[in-house]
CSV table of C-alpha atoms in Angstrom, one decimal:
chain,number,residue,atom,x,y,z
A,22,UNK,CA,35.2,13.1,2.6
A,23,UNK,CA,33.0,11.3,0.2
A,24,UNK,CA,30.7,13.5,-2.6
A,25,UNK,CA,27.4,13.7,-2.0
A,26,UNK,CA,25.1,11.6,-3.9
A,27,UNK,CA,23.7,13.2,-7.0
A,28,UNK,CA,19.3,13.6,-7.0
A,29,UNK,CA,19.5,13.3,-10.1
A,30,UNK,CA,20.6,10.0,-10.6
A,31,UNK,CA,18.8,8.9,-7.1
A,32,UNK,CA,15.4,10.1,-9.1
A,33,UNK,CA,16.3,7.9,-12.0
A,34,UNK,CA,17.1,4.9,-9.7
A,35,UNK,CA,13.7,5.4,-8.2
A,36,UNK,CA,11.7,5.9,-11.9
A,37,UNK,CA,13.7,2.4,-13.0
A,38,UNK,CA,12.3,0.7,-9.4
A,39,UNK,CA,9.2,2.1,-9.8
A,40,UNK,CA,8.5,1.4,-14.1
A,41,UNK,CA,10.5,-2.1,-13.9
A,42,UNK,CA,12.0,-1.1,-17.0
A,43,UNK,CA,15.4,1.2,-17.9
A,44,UNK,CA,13.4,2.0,-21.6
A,45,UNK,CA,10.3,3.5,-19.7
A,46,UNK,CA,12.1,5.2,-17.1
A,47,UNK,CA,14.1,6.6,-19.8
A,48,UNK,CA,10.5,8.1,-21.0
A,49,UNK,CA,9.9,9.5,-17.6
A,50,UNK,CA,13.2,11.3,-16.9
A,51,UNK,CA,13.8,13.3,-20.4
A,52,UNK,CA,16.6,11.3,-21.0
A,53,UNK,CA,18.1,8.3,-23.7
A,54,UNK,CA,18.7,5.0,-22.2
A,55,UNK,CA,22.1,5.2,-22.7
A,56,UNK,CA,22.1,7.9,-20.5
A,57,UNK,CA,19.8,6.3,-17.7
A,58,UNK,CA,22.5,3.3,-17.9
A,59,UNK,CA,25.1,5.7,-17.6
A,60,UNK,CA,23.5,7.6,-14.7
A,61,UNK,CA,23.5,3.8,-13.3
A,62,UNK,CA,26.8,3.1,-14.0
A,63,UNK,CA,28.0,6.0,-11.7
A,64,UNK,CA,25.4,5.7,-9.5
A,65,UNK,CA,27.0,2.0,-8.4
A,66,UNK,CA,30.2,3.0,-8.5
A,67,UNK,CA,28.8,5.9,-6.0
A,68,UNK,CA,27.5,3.7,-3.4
A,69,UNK,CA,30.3,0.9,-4.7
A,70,UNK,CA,27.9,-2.1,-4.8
A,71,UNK,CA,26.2,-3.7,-7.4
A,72,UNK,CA,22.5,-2.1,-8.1
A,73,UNK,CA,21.1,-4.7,-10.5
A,74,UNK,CA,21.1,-8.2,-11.1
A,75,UNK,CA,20.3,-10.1,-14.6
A,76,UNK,CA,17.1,-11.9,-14.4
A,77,UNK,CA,17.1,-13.4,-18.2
A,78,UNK,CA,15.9,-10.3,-20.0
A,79,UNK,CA,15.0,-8.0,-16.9
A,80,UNK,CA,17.3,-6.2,-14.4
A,81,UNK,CA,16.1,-7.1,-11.0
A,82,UNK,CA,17.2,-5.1,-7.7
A,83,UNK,CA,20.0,-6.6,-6.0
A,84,UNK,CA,19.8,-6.7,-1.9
A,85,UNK,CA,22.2,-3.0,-1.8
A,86,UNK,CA,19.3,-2.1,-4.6
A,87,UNK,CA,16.4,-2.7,-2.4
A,88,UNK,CA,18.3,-1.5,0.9
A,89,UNK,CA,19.3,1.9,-1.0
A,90,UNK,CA,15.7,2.6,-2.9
A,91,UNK,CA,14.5,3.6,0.9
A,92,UNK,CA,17.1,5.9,1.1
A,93,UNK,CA,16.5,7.1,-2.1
A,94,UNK,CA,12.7,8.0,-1.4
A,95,UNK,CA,13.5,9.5,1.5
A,96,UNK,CA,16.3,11.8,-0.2
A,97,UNK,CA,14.1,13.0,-2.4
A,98,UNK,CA,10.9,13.4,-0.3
A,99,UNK,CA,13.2,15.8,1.9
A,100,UNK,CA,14.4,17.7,-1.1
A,101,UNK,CA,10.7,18.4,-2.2
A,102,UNK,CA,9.7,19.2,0.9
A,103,UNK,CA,13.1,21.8,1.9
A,104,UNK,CA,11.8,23.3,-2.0
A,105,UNK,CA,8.1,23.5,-1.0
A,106,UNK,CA,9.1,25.7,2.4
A,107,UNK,CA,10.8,28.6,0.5
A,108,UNK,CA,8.1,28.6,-2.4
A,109,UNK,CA,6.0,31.5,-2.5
A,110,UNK,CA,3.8,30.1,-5.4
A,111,UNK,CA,2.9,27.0,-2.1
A,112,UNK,CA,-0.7,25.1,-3.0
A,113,UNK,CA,-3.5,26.6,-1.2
A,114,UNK,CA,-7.1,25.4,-0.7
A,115,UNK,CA,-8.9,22.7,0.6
A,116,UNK,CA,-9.2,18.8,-0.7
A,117,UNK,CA,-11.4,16.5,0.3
A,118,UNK,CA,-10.3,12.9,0.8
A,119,UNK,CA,-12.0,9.8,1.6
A,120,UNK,CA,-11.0,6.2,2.8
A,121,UNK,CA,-11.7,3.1,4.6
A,122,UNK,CA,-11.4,3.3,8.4
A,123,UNK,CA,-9.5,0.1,8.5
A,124,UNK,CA,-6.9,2.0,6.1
A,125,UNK,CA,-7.1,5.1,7.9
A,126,UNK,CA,-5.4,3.4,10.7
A,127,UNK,CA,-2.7,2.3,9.2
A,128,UNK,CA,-2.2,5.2,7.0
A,129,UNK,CA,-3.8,8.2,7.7
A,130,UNK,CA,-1.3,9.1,10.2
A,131,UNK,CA,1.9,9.1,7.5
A,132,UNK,CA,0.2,10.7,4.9
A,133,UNK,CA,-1.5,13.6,7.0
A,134,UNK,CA,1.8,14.1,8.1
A,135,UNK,CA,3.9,13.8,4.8
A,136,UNK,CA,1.1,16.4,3.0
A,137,UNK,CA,0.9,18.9,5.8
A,138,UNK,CA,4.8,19.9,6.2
A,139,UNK,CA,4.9,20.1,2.8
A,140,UNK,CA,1.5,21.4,2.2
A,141,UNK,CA,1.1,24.2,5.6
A,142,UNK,CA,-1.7,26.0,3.5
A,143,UNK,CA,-4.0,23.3,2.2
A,144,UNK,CA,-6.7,22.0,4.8
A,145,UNK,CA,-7.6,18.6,4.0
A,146,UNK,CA,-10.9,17.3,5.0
A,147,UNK,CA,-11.5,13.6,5.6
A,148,UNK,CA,-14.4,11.3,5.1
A,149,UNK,CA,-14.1,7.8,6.6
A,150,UNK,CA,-16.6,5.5,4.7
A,151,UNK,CA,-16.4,2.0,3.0
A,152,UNK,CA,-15.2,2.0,-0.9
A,153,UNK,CA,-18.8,1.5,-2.4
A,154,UNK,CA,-19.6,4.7,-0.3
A,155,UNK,CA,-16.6,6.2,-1.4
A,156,UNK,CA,-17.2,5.4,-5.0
A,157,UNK,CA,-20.2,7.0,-5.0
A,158,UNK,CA,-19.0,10.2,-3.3
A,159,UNK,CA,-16.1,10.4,-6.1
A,160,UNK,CA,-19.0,10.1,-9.0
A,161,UNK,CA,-21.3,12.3,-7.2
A,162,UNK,CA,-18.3,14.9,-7.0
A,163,UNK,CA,-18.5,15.0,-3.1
A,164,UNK,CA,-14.6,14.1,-3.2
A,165,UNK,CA,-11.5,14.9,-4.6
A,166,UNK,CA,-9.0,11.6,-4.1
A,167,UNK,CA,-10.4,8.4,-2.6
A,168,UNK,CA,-8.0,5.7,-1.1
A,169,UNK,CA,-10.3,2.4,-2.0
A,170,UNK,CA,-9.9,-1.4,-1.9
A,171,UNK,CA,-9.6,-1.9,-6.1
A,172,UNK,CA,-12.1,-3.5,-7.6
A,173,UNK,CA,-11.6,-5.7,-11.1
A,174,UNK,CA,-14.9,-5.9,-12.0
A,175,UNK,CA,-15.5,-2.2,-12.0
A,176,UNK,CA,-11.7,-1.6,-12.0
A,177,UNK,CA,-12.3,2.1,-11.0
A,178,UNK,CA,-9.0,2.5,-9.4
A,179,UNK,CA,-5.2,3.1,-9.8
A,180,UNK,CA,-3.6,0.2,-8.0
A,181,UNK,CA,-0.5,1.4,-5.4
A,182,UNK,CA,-0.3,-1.2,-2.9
A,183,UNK,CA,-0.6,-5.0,-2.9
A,184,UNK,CA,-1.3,-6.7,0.3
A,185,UNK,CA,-2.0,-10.1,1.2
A,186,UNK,CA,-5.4,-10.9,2.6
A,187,UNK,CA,-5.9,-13.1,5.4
A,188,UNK,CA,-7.4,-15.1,8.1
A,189,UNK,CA,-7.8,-13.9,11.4
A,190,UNK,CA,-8.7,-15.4,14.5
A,191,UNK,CA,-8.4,-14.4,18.2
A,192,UNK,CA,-5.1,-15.7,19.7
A,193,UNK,CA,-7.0,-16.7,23.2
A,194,UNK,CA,-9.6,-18.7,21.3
A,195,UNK,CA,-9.9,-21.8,19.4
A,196,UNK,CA,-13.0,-20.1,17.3
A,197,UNK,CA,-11.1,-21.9,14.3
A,198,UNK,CA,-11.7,-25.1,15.5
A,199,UNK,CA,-15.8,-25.0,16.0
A,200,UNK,CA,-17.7,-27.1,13.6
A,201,UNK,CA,-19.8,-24.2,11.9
A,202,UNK,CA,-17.2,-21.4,12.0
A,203,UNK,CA,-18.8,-18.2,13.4
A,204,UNK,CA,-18.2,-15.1,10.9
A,205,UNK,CA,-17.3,-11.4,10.7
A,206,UNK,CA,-17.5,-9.8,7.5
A,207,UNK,CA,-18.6,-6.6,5.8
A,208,UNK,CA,-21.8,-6.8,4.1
A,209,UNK,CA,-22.6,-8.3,1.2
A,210,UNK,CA,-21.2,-6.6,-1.4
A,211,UNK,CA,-17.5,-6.0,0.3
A,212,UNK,CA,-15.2,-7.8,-2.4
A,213,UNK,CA,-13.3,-9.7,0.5
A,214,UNK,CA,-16.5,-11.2,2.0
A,215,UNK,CA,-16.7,-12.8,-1.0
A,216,UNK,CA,-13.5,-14.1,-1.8
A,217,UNK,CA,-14.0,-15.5,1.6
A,218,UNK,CA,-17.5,-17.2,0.9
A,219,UNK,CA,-15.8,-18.4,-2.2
A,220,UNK,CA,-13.3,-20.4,-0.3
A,221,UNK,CA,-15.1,-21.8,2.3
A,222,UNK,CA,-18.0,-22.9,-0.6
A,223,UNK,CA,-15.3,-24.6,-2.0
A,224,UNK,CA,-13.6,-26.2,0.7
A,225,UNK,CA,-17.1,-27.6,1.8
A,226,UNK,CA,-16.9,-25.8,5.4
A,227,UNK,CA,-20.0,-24.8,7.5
A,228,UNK,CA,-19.8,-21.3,8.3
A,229,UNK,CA,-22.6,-18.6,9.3
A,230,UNK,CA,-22.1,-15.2,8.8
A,231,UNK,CA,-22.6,-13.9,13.2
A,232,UNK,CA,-21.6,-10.4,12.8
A,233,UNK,CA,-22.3,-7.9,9.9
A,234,UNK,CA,-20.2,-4.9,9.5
A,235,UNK,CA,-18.6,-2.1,7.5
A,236,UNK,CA,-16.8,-0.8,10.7
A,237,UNK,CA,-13.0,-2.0,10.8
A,238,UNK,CA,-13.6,-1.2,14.9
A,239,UNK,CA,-17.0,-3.8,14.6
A,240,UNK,CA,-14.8,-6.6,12.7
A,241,UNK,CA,-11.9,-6.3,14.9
A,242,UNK,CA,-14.1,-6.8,18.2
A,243,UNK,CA,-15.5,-9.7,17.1
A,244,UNK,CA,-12.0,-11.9,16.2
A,245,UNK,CA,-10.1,-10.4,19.2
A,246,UNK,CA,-13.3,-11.5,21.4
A,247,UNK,CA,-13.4,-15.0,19.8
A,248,UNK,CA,-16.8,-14.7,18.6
A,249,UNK,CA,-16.1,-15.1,15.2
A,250,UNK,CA,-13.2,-15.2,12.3
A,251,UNK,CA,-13.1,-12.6,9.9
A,252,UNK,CA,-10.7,-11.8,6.4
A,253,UNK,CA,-8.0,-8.7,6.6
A,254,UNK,CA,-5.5,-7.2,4.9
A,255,UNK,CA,-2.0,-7.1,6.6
A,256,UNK,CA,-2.0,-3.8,7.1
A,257,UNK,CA,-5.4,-4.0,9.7
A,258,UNK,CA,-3.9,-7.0,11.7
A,259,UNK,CA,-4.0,-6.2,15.5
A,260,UNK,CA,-2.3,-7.1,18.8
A,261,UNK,CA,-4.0,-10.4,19.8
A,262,UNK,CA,-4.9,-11.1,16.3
A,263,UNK,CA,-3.7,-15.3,15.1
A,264,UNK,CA,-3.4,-15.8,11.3
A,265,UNK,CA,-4.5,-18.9,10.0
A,266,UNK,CA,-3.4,-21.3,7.1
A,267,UNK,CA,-3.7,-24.2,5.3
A,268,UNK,CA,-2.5,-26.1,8.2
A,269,UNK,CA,-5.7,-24.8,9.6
A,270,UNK,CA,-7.9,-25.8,7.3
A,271,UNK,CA,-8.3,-22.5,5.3
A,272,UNK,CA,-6.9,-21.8,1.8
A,273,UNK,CA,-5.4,-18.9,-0.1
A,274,UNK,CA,-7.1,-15.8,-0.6
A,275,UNK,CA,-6.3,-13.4,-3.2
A,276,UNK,CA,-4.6,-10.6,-2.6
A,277,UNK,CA,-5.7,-7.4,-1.3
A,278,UNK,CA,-5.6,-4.4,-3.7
A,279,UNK,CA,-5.6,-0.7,-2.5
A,280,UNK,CA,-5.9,1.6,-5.1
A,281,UNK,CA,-6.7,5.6,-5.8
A,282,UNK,CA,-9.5,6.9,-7.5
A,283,UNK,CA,-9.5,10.9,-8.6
A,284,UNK,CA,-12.8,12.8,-9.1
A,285,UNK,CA,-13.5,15.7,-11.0
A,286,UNK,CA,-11.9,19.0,-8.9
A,287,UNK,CA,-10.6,22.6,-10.0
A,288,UNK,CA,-7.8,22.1,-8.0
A,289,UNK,CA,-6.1,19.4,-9.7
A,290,UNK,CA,-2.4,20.3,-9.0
A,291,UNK,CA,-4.0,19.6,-5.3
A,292,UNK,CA,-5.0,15.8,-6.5
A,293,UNK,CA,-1.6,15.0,-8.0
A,294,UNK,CA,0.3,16.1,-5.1
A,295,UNK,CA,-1.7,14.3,-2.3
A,296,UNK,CA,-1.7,11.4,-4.8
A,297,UNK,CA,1.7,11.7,-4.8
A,298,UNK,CA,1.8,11.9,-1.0
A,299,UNK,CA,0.3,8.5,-0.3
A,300,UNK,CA,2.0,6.9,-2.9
A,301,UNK,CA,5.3,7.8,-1.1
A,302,UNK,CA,3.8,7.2,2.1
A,303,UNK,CA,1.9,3.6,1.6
A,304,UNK,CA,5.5,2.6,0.0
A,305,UNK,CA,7.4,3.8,3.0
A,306,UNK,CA,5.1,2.1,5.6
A,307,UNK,CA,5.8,-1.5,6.3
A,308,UNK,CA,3.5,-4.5,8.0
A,309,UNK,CA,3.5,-4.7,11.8
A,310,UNK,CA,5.2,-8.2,12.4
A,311,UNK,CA,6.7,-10.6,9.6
A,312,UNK,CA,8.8,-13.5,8.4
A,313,UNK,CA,11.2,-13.5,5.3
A,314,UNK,CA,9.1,-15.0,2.0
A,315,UNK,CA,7.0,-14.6,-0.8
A,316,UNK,CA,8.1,-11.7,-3.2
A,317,UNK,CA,6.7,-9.8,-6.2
A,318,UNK,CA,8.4,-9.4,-9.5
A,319,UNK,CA,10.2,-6.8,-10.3
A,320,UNK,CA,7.5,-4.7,-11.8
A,321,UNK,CA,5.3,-4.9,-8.8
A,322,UNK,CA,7.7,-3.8,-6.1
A,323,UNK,CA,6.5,-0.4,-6.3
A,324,UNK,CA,3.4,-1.8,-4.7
A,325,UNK,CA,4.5,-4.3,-2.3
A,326,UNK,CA,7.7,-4.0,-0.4
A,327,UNK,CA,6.5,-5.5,2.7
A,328,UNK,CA,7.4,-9.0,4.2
A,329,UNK,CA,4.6,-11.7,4.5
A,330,UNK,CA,3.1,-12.7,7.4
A,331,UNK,CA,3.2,-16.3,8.4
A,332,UNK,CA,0.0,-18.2,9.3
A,333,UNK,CA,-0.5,-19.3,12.7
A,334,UNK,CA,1.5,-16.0,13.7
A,335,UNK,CA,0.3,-13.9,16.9
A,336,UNK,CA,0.4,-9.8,16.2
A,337,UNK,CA,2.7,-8.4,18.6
A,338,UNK,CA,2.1,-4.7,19.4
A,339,UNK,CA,3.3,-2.4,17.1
């Protein structure tokens, strides 16, 4: 019977994936490099497939690399979690998070559950509101940990997931096609409203803005009932829901950034550990429906793990 694998070296695996870099990882384990290559070493000969490819100067994950860095954070979320049961020093209290209800649907669920059995004592207490709400909440000191669509002009956020951001149209419905395209957006000041504008101005397409919404729900309603076309991240794409292209006559958006923002608490061992929570949790949760493509370097794979959506694709249930 085989030996277990060793945490130790998993966690370093994980730290390399995570930094991009063997040197910084090195920093965040407490150990030398030569060490960190030597926990490799054994780590590959372990699992007895090659970990990391030569990419010029960077070490890239190889397909066994990416296949066992979700085993890896799955090893050690359970080995944190069988550590928090039997801890009689557990977090207590209460923290107060706040996020976007189109990323509370897609999230929510997985981190709730991730924080709770490893967290029984802590109530968390949720506030749904759009980011420049939730912004204001986090200054005001009405919230603890804000999940919040980043923002490079203020850049008031740490970055943990990278999404593309797309258009959407109702699968039933040749909305797409009308001469002034009907639209659903969030108001003015949402960032991807005016990415959006920003296109179409460019591309020289009539459009009028039909519908006016912060509510994901609101949005949603009006693509899937062909009134209008709207801009998503992956991660809010529905059943019923057709993603359009260039083919289409729409061009690239940027992408979507979700990011945290901390406030100013007296719990802050509370913070870092739901941070923590829905870091693990928004890299362990994947986009409904997908197609082999576009990848991020090396150093943004903690980010964005998830396979790209293909335009003119119909959302399947999920």
């Amino acid at each position: 019977m085989k030996a277990p694998l060793d945490l130790d070296q998993l966690q370093t695996f994980v730290s390399i994936a995570d930094t991009g870099s063997f040197t910084r990882a090195a920093e965040e384990v407490h150990r030398t490099q030569s060490a960190v290559s030597m926990q490799m070493r054994r780590l590959e000969e372990r699992i007895g497939k090659p970990l990391f490819e030569k990419d010029g100067r960077l070490n890239k994950l190889t397909e066994e690399g990416e296949r066992l860095l979700s085993y890896a954070r799955r090893l050690l979320y359970l080995n944190r979690e069988t550590l928090a049961a039997f801890d009689d020093n557990r977090l207590e209290g209460t923290i107060r998070i706040g996020t976007p209800d189109d990323y509370a649907d897609r999230f929510l669920p997985e981190i709730m559950a991730r924080f709770a059995r490893s967290n029984p004592r802590v109530e968390l207490t949720v506030i749904c509101e759009p980011t420049p709400g939730l912004v204001e909440h986090i200054k005001r000191g009405n919230l603890d940990i804000a999940l919040v669509t980043h923002n490079d002009a203020r850049a008031q956020s740490e970055v943990v997931r990278r999404e593309p951001l797309l258009w959407v149209s109702s699968q039933n419905h040749a909305t797409h096609e009308q001469a002034v395209l009907p639209m659903a957006f969030g108001r003015p000041n949402c960032v991807w409203r005016r990415a959006a504008c920003d296109v179409l101005d460019r591309q020289n397409r009539d459009y009028r803005v039909l519908f006016s919404s912060f509510s994901a729900t609101v949005i949603a309603a009006a693509v899937l009932s062909g009134l209008a076309i709207s801009v998503l991240p992956e991660c809010a794409l529905r059943p019923g829901m057709r993603v359009l292209g260039e083919a289409d006559g729409f061009g690239p958006l940027p992408d979507c950034r979700i990011g945290i923002m901390r406030g100013q608490t007296s719990q802050p061992e509370l913070v870092d550990a739901l941070a923590r929570h829905i870091c693990e949790s928004l890299d362990n949760i994947t986009v409904p429906a997908a197609e082999e493509g576009g990848s991020f370097d090396f150093a943004g794979l903690a980010y964005a793990r998830m396979k790209r959506t293909r335009p003119s694709q119909i959302m399947p249930g999920w």
